[in-house]
Amino acid sequence: MFRFFHRYRVVLSCAFFLLVSLGLAAVNRRAAYPIDPVGVVLLEVMHPLQVGVTAVSNYVGIAWDRYVALQSVREENEQLRKRVKELEQRDKYAKELVRANERLGKLLEFEQRLHGLGQTTIAASIVGRSPSAWVKTVVLDRGSTQGVSKGMAVLSPEGVVGQVVATTPSTARVLLVADINSAIDGLLSTSRTHGIVSGSRDGECTLKYVARLDEVIVGDTVLTTGQDGIFPRDQVIGIVERVGAQDGGMFQDVEVKLSVDLAKVEEVLVVAPGTVQAAE
Amino acid sequence: MLLVATGLLAVLLQTSLMQHFPVIPDFLLILCVYLGINHRSVGGAAAAFFLGYSLDSCSGAPVGTNAFAMSLVFATVSAIARQLWLYNPASILSMVFLGVVLKTGAVLLLTDFGRFAELIQPTIARYVVWDATVAMLLTPVVFTILYRGELADHEG
């Protein structure tokens, strides 16, 4: 008998536990108060552990959710930064287009006004500037092929820019009005006093050869005379900024502030020598 | 001692931490299969019963349901292990799969006996495939930990 139990102890124990569990399941399925003798002890032991593990897992779950949310916020942030950069670039481009449009509009208006006066003009863009501080010249993108020739006047809607001093088939070099070698016949708009507008090494312009007794008012406009056969008459060169008498000299020192910002001008009109007429 | 600690840990994990996962890995079943293959003894049968019993108590299932299922899995696996050499990965994974099927069937039988025939097919189709896949994926890890733990226990 003992040998039988010993030999089949595993099978018998399996059968025993199956029957016990089946019995428990059968009883507990219908019972109002489940029979769970070990469960109370087991639950008491496991409860604190379950609470601890659940709390930790909940904490980890929340932390993970926050981390994932943070990641998506970071990605969104990067995308938005990219978008902002893109839009900023577009905005700059659009503003640049608006400015170019305004400049070109003014130039067109100026060109039409000159055409109305019988002047032949060639629109050009400045594509290069003199690298030397001593020589103030610019290079235009129009040359002899387009009709530009040496001696032509270069104007912008704001006023006189300079004079063409050399050409190639596709470019032209312009001596700016602020260069020391530039000399333009000018007159004061109020007193009609004549003089020669010339540049200097430091970029300032002066109206030379104005007699001591001639009336010169600060703020008066300096215009072209049209008598040099190069610049159309009454084109603005600048305004009188300062007047000073030369010690013991015959003439006055008249400093002229140019109406054109030569460092910023981009589009110009090359005007062929023609009939001397007032642009205004 | 290692098996008791592992059993408690498995119950703990399965009734708390693993509830956050879409498919709950059945560590207890893998442990039960391990017992059926490596511990074919009265202690093994008792351990399988108590694993199921603990799960019932801690999970709120009717007491006896998982105890019966685990005892059934242990009895079946140990009976097969007596006849066949199961110490290779393919056999172990097959036993785990069989264990999942048996456990699902047993739980269904005890909880909804009247509709067993009607429910067994959709239940197996819906749950067994996922449960078995997850259990089989975890089996090598659990078995390796238990083998090494027991080896270290014997050497220590």
XYZ file of C-alpha atoms in Angstrom:
436
model
C 0.000 0.000 0.000
C 2.762 2.397 1.010
C 4.743 1.392 -2.073
C 1.726 2.195 -4.258
C 1.403 5.677 -2.767
C 5.116 6.218 -3.014
C 5.259 5.101 -6.618
C 2.284 7.183 -7.748
C 2.776 10.040 -5.315
C 3.049 12.706 -8.054
C 0.003 11.463 -9.918
C -1.945 11.163 -6.699
C -0.901 14.597 -5.483
C -1.871 16.085 -8.842
C -5.236 14.353 -8.606
C -5.626 15.591 -5.038
C -4.888 19.198 -5.889
C -7.112 19.040 -8.952
C -9.982 17.728 -6.867
C -9.411 20.286 -4.107
C -9.276 23.167 -6.569
C -12.279 21.829 -8.455
C -14.145 21.550 -5.181
C -13.147 25.066 -4.160
C -14.169 26.406 -7.537
C -17.486 24.598 -7.442
C -18.277 25.797 -3.909
C -17.093 29.362 -4.450
C -18.995 29.738 -7.691
C -22.312 29.627 -5.859
C -21.311 30.698 -2.352
C -22.344 34.107 -1.043
C -19.273 34.072 1.206
C -16.357 32.472 -0.673
C -14.331 29.831 1.117
C -10.789 31.138 0.990
C -8.878 29.964 4.037
C -5.405 30.955 2.910
C -6.479 33.954 0.864
C -6.888 36.254 3.868
C -3.324 35.645 5.032
C -2.010 35.815 1.493
C -3.771 39.077 0.816
C -2.461 40.563 4.054
C 1.078 39.649 3.000
C 0.678 40.711 -0.605
C -1.386 43.843 -0.032
C 1.462 46.198 1.003
C 3.617 44.863 -1.802
C 0.801 45.264 -4.305
C 0.174 48.817 -3.106
C 3.892 49.617 -3.391
C 4.298 48.104 -6.844
C 1.081 49.715 -8.098
C 2.189 53.114 -6.785
C 5.602 52.760 -8.409
C 4.113 51.543 -11.684
C 1.570 54.376 -11.670
C 4.351 56.875 -11.000
C 6.457 55.377 -13.797
C 3.418 55.408 -16.095
C 2.719 59.075 -15.375
C 6.412 59.959 -15.769
C 6.515 58.065 -19.056
C 3.385 59.803 -20.329
C 4.903 63.164 -19.398
C 8.185 62.231 -21.060
C 6.391 61.203 -24.242
C 4.336 64.401 -24.122
C 7.522 66.405 -23.584
C 9.160 64.690 -26.550
C 6.245 65.557 -28.786
C 6.337 69.141 -27.486
C 10.061 69.285 -28.272
C 9.492 67.975 -31.793
C 6.659 70.431 -32.295
C 8.872 73.205 -30.956
C 11.631 72.354 -33.432
C 9.140 72.271 -36.283
C 7.732 75.612 -35.229
C 11.224 77.123 -34.971
C 11.964 75.926 -38.504
C 8.664 77.354 -39.652
C 9.406 80.686 -37.971
C 12.820 80.863 -39.684
C 11.219 80.019 -43.009
C 8.572 82.703 -42.551
C 11.159 85.245 -41.415
C 13.139 84.592 -44.594
C 9.997 84.927 -46.673
C 9.132 88.130 -44.837
C 12.606 89.570 -45.523
C 12.306 88.570 -49.164
C 8.836 90.118 -49.423
C 10.019 93.367 -47.782
C 12.993 93.449 -50.135
C 10.626 92.995 -53.072
C 8.446 95.831 -51.805
C 11.487 98.114 -51.441
C 12.765 97.155 -54.912
C 9.310 97.759 -56.305
C 9.193 101.213 -54.715
C 12.676 102.080 -56.033
C 11.889 100.849 -59.517
C 8.545 102.657 -59.487
C 10.290 105.918 -58.651
C 12.893 105.248 -61.332
C 10.201 104.554 -63.907
C 8.383 107.723 -62.991
C 11.639 109.661 -63.253
C 12.428 108.044 -66.603
C 8.990 108.961 -67.961
C 9.501 112.525 -66.805
C 12.853 112.662 -68.609
C 11.345 111.094 -71.711
C 8.706 113.811 -71.594
C 11.518 116.324 -71.761
C 12.973 114.631 -74.805
C 15.848 112.934 -72.971
C 17.051 109.517 -73.987
C 17.647 107.308 -70.960
C 19.028 103.860 -70.282
C 18.089 102.160 -67.034
C 20.972 100.391 -65.314
C 21.831 98.693 -62.072
C 24.991 99.218 -60.075
C 26.835 95.907 -60.051
C 30.174 96.944 -58.608
C 31.779 99.584 -56.462
C 35.335 100.801 -56.317
C 37.265 98.986 -53.644
C 39.555 101.996 -53.152
C 38.700 104.746 -50.688
C 40.511 107.273 -52.886
C 38.545 106.731 -56.062
C 34.781 106.904 -55.881
C 33.415 105.005 -58.853
C 30.744 102.417 -59.528
C 30.203 99.903 -62.318
C 26.902 99.646 -64.194
C 25.484 96.553 -65.900
C 24.938 98.422 -69.159
C 27.688 99.250 -71.631
C 28.323 100.464 -75.122
C 26.171 97.683 -76.615
C 23.151 99.175 -74.847
C 24.075 102.677 -75.978
C 26.036 103.911 -72.976
C 29.011 106.078 -73.905
C 31.674 108.091 -72.154
C 30.514 111.465 -70.845
C 26.875 110.530 -70.239
C 25.188 111.765 -67.070
C 24.055 109.266 -64.450
C 21.002 110.228 -62.416
C 18.684 108.702 -59.889
C 15.195 109.938 -58.877
C 16.846 111.570 -55.831
C 19.394 113.485 -57.871
C 22.769 113.469 -59.615
C 24.910 110.365 -59.202
C 27.892 110.942 -61.490
C 29.223 110.723 -64.989
C 30.257 107.816 -67.239
C 34.044 107.822 -67.624
C 34.642 104.522 -69.381
C 32.628 101.815 -71.103
C 32.969 98.234 -72.222
C 30.417 96.451 -74.426
C 28.444 95.349 -71.380
C 29.537 97.607 -68.494
C 30.187 101.228 -67.769
C 32.326 102.920 -65.111
C 30.803 105.966 -63.432
C 32.776 108.652 -61.614
C 30.619 109.599 -58.642
C 29.817 113.183 -57.846
C 31.627 112.844 -54.506
C 34.950 111.938 -56.149
C 37.724 114.528 -55.924
C 38.076 114.512 -59.720
C 34.398 115.216 -60.299
C 33.353 118.732 -61.278
C 29.763 119.600 -62.084
C 28.445 122.973 -63.001
C 25.895 123.905 -60.315
C 23.807 126.796 -59.094
C 21.919 127.736 -55.967
C 18.162 127.553 -56.542
C 17.290 130.765 -54.656
C 20.068 133.178 -55.577
C 20.915 131.473 -58.893
C 24.597 131.821 -57.953
C 26.856 129.580 -60.040
C 29.697 127.417 -58.844
C 31.431 124.093 -59.399
C 30.343 121.117 -57.283
C 33.366 119.007 -56.558
C 34.102 116.043 -54.302
C 36.894 115.508 -51.846
C 39.014 112.692 -50.416
C 36.777 112.342 -47.383
C 33.625 112.152 -49.495
C 32.281 115.641 -48.718
C 31.207 117.917 -51.592
C 31.719 121.616 -51.907
C 30.364 124.300 -54.168
C 33.486 126.089 -55.295
C 34.050 129.521 -56.684
C 31.105 131.269 -54.990
C 32.066 134.899 -54.522
C 32.229 136.300 -50.970
C 29.483 138.823 -51.671
C 27.013 136.290 -53.092
C 24.125 135.347 -50.856
C 24.237 131.726 -49.756
C 21.536 130.304 -47.489
C 21.976 127.099 -45.535
C 19.391 124.615 -46.760
C 19.272 126.079 -50.268
C 19.122 123.514 -53.048
C 22.054 123.072 -55.420
C 20.947 122.253 -58.962
C 22.603 121.464 -62.239
C 22.824 124.340 -64.674
C 22.550 122.271 -67.848
C 25.196 124.464 -69.397
C 27.898 121.783 -69.358
C 26.043 119.812 -72.018
C 26.184 116.697 -69.875
C 23.581 116.949 -67.098
C 20.016 118.024 -67.797
C 19.126 121.352 -66.314
C 17.770 121.745 -62.750
C 18.609 118.254 -61.528
C 19.122 118.240 -57.765
C 22.710 117.791 -56.638
C 22.204 118.466 -52.935
C 21.530 121.115 -50.312
C 23.787 123.688 -48.694
C 24.840 122.335 -45.339
C 27.359 124.896 -44.132
C 28.727 128.191 -45.348
C 32.080 129.632 -44.283
C 34.248 132.479 -45.524
C 37.811 131.718 -46.556
C 40.318 133.799 -44.623
C 41.425 136.518 -46.977
C 40.090 134.704 -49.994
C 37.767 135.799 -52.711
C 35.355 132.912 -52.399
C 33.154 131.274 -49.779
C 33.380 127.712 -48.530
C 30.003 126.126 -49.275
C 29.587 122.556 -48.087
C 26.947 120.584 -49.963
C 25.157 117.560 -48.675
C 24.380 115.318 -51.625
C 20.740 114.422 -52.178
C 21.664 110.919 -53.271
C 23.040 108.455 -50.749
C 25.795 107.140 -52.991
C 26.471 104.175 -50.731
C 22.911 102.899 -51.074
C 21.840 103.780 -54.604
C 21.180 100.634 -56.669
C 19.313 101.594 -59.828
C 20.137 104.617 -61.988
C 19.328 106.182 -65.326
C 22.058 106.945 -67.816
C 21.034 110.087 -69.672
C 22.373 110.888 -73.101
C 23.415 114.508 -73.625
C 20.455 116.253 -75.167
C 18.379 119.343 -75.079
C 18.868 121.418 -71.957
C 15.482 121.506 -70.232
C 14.168 121.640 -66.727
C 13.184 118.291 -65.284
C 10.764 119.834 -62.814
C 13.199 29.273 -1.709
C 14.026 30.722 -5.112
C 10.855 29.227 -6.559
C 8.725 30.578 -3.727
C 10.225 34.058 -4.151
C 9.797 33.849 -7.921
C 6.211 32.700 -7.459
C 5.377 35.578 -5.150
C 7.096 38.042 -7.466
C 5.203 36.632 -10.437
C 1.856 36.961 -8.601
C 2.782 40.482 -7.591
C 3.798 41.484 -11.106
C 0.813 39.884 -12.703
C -1.753 41.410 -10.370
C -0.294 44.932 -10.241
C 2.447 46.095 -12.588
C 1.441 44.117 -15.680
C -2.098 45.506 -15.582
C -0.749 48.533 -17.498
C 0.204 46.406 -20.502
C -2.247 45.573 -23.295
C -1.395 41.868 -23.030
C -0.544 40.602 -19.561
C 2.386 38.161 -19.707
C 1.500 34.968 -17.841
C 4.641 34.493 -15.718
C 2.791 32.081 -13.443
C 2.007 29.778 -16.315
C 5.638 29.758 -17.449
C 6.648 28.990 -13.862
C 4.096 26.209 -13.754
C 5.482 24.677 -16.959
C 8.981 24.975 -15.465
C 7.796 23.088 -12.394
C 6.116 20.442 -14.547
C 9.339 19.810 -16.483
C 11.956 20.191 -13.755
C 10.153 19.492 -10.483
C 7.922 16.475 -11.027
C 7.207 15.959 -7.356
C 4.543 16.436 -4.712
C 6.209 19.774 -3.913
C 5.910 20.798 -7.555
C 2.206 19.889 -7.648
C 1.607 21.790 -4.424
C 3.554 24.775 -5.729
C 1.500 24.819 -8.948
C -1.719 24.645 -6.921
C -0.625 27.472 -4.635
C 0.481 29.614 -7.559
C -3.018 29.373 -9.004
C -4.581 29.806 -5.586
C -2.509 32.936 -4.940
C -3.558 34.355 -8.276
C -7.206 33.720 -7.428
C -6.870 35.364 -4.032
C -4.956 38.395 -5.238
C -6.850 38.968 -8.469
C -10.358 38.540 -7.148
C -11.175 35.563 -9.379
C -13.392 32.826 -7.845
C -11.064 30.834 -5.602
C -10.155 27.529 -7.163
C -10.397 28.635 -10.793
C -6.737 29.380 -11.460
C -5.705 26.800 -8.873
C -7.466 24.160 -10.950
C -6.045 25.496 -14.188
C -2.487 25.550 -12.864
C -2.815 22.093 -11.340
C -4.111 20.833 -14.674
C -1.214 22.394 -16.556
C 1.299 20.976 -14.091
C -0.268 17.486 -14.246
C -0.297 17.491 -18.045
C 3.231 18.846 -18.485
C 4.716 16.539 -15.846
C 2.891 13.563 -17.418
C 4.363 14.414 -20.823
C 7.789 15.084 -19.298
C 7.768 11.595 -17.795
C 7.405 10.121 -21.270
C 9.329 12.572 -23.466
C 12.637 14.380 -23.273
C 11.636 18.041 -23.047
C 14.949 19.727 -22.374
C 15.146 21.629 -25.650
C 13.729 25.033 -26.622
C 11.168 23.754 -29.143
C 9.661 21.259 -26.668
C 9.569 23.832 -23.885
C 7.843 26.385 -26.114
C 5.362 23.713 -27.210
C 4.609 22.967 -23.565
C 4.054 26.654 -22.891
C 1.664 26.893 -25.819
C -0.155 23.795 -24.626
C -0.243 25.288 -21.119
C -1.883 28.490 -22.399
C -4.527 26.493 -24.259
C -5.203 24.249 -21.248
C -5.357 27.143 -18.813
C -7.714 29.163 -20.991
C -9.935 26.137 -21.518
C -9.964 25.257 -17.811
C -10.763 28.800 -16.676
C -13.503 29.085 -19.259
C -14.907 25.705 -18.241
C -15.095 26.672 -14.585
C -16.382 30.207 -15.033
C -18.898 29.649 -17.825
C -19.569 25.931 -17.991
C -22.945 26.292 -19.698
C -21.553 28.186 -22.669
C -18.210 26.432 -22.833
C -18.811 24.831 -26.236
C -20.060 28.109 -27.621
C -17.238 30.268 -26.224
C -14.164 28.060 -26.515
C -13.510 28.685 -30.202
C -13.753 32.520 -30.209
C -11.893 32.706 -26.887
C -9.014 30.644 -28.180
C -8.942 32.615 -31.404
C -9.040 35.922 -29.580
C -6.851 35.385 -26.522
C -4.784 32.249 -26.873
C -2.765 33.416 -29.854
C -1.672 36.638 -28.153
C -1.214 35.124 -24.714
C 0.738 32.198 -26.126
C 2.942 34.442 -28.255
C 3.832 36.703 -25.329
C 4.355 33.735 -22.999
C 6.573 31.953 -25.532
C 8.612 35.110 -26.053
C 9.209 35.416 -22.318
C 9.821 31.707 -21.674
C 13.559 31.674 -22.581
C 14.206 34.598 -20.231
C 12.251 33.131 -17.317
C 13.696 29.631 -17.787
C 17.262 30.972 -18.008
C 16.829 33.013 -14.825
C 15.344 30.028 -12.986
C 17.980 27.560 -14.248
C 20.830 29.870 -13.285
C 19.218 30.753 -9.976
C 18.760 27.109 -9.048
C 22.282 26.256 -10.210
C 23.700 29.023 -8.068
C 21.484 27.854 -5.184
C 22.861 24.272 -5.457
C 26.463 25.454 -5.760
C 26.027 27.897 -2.894
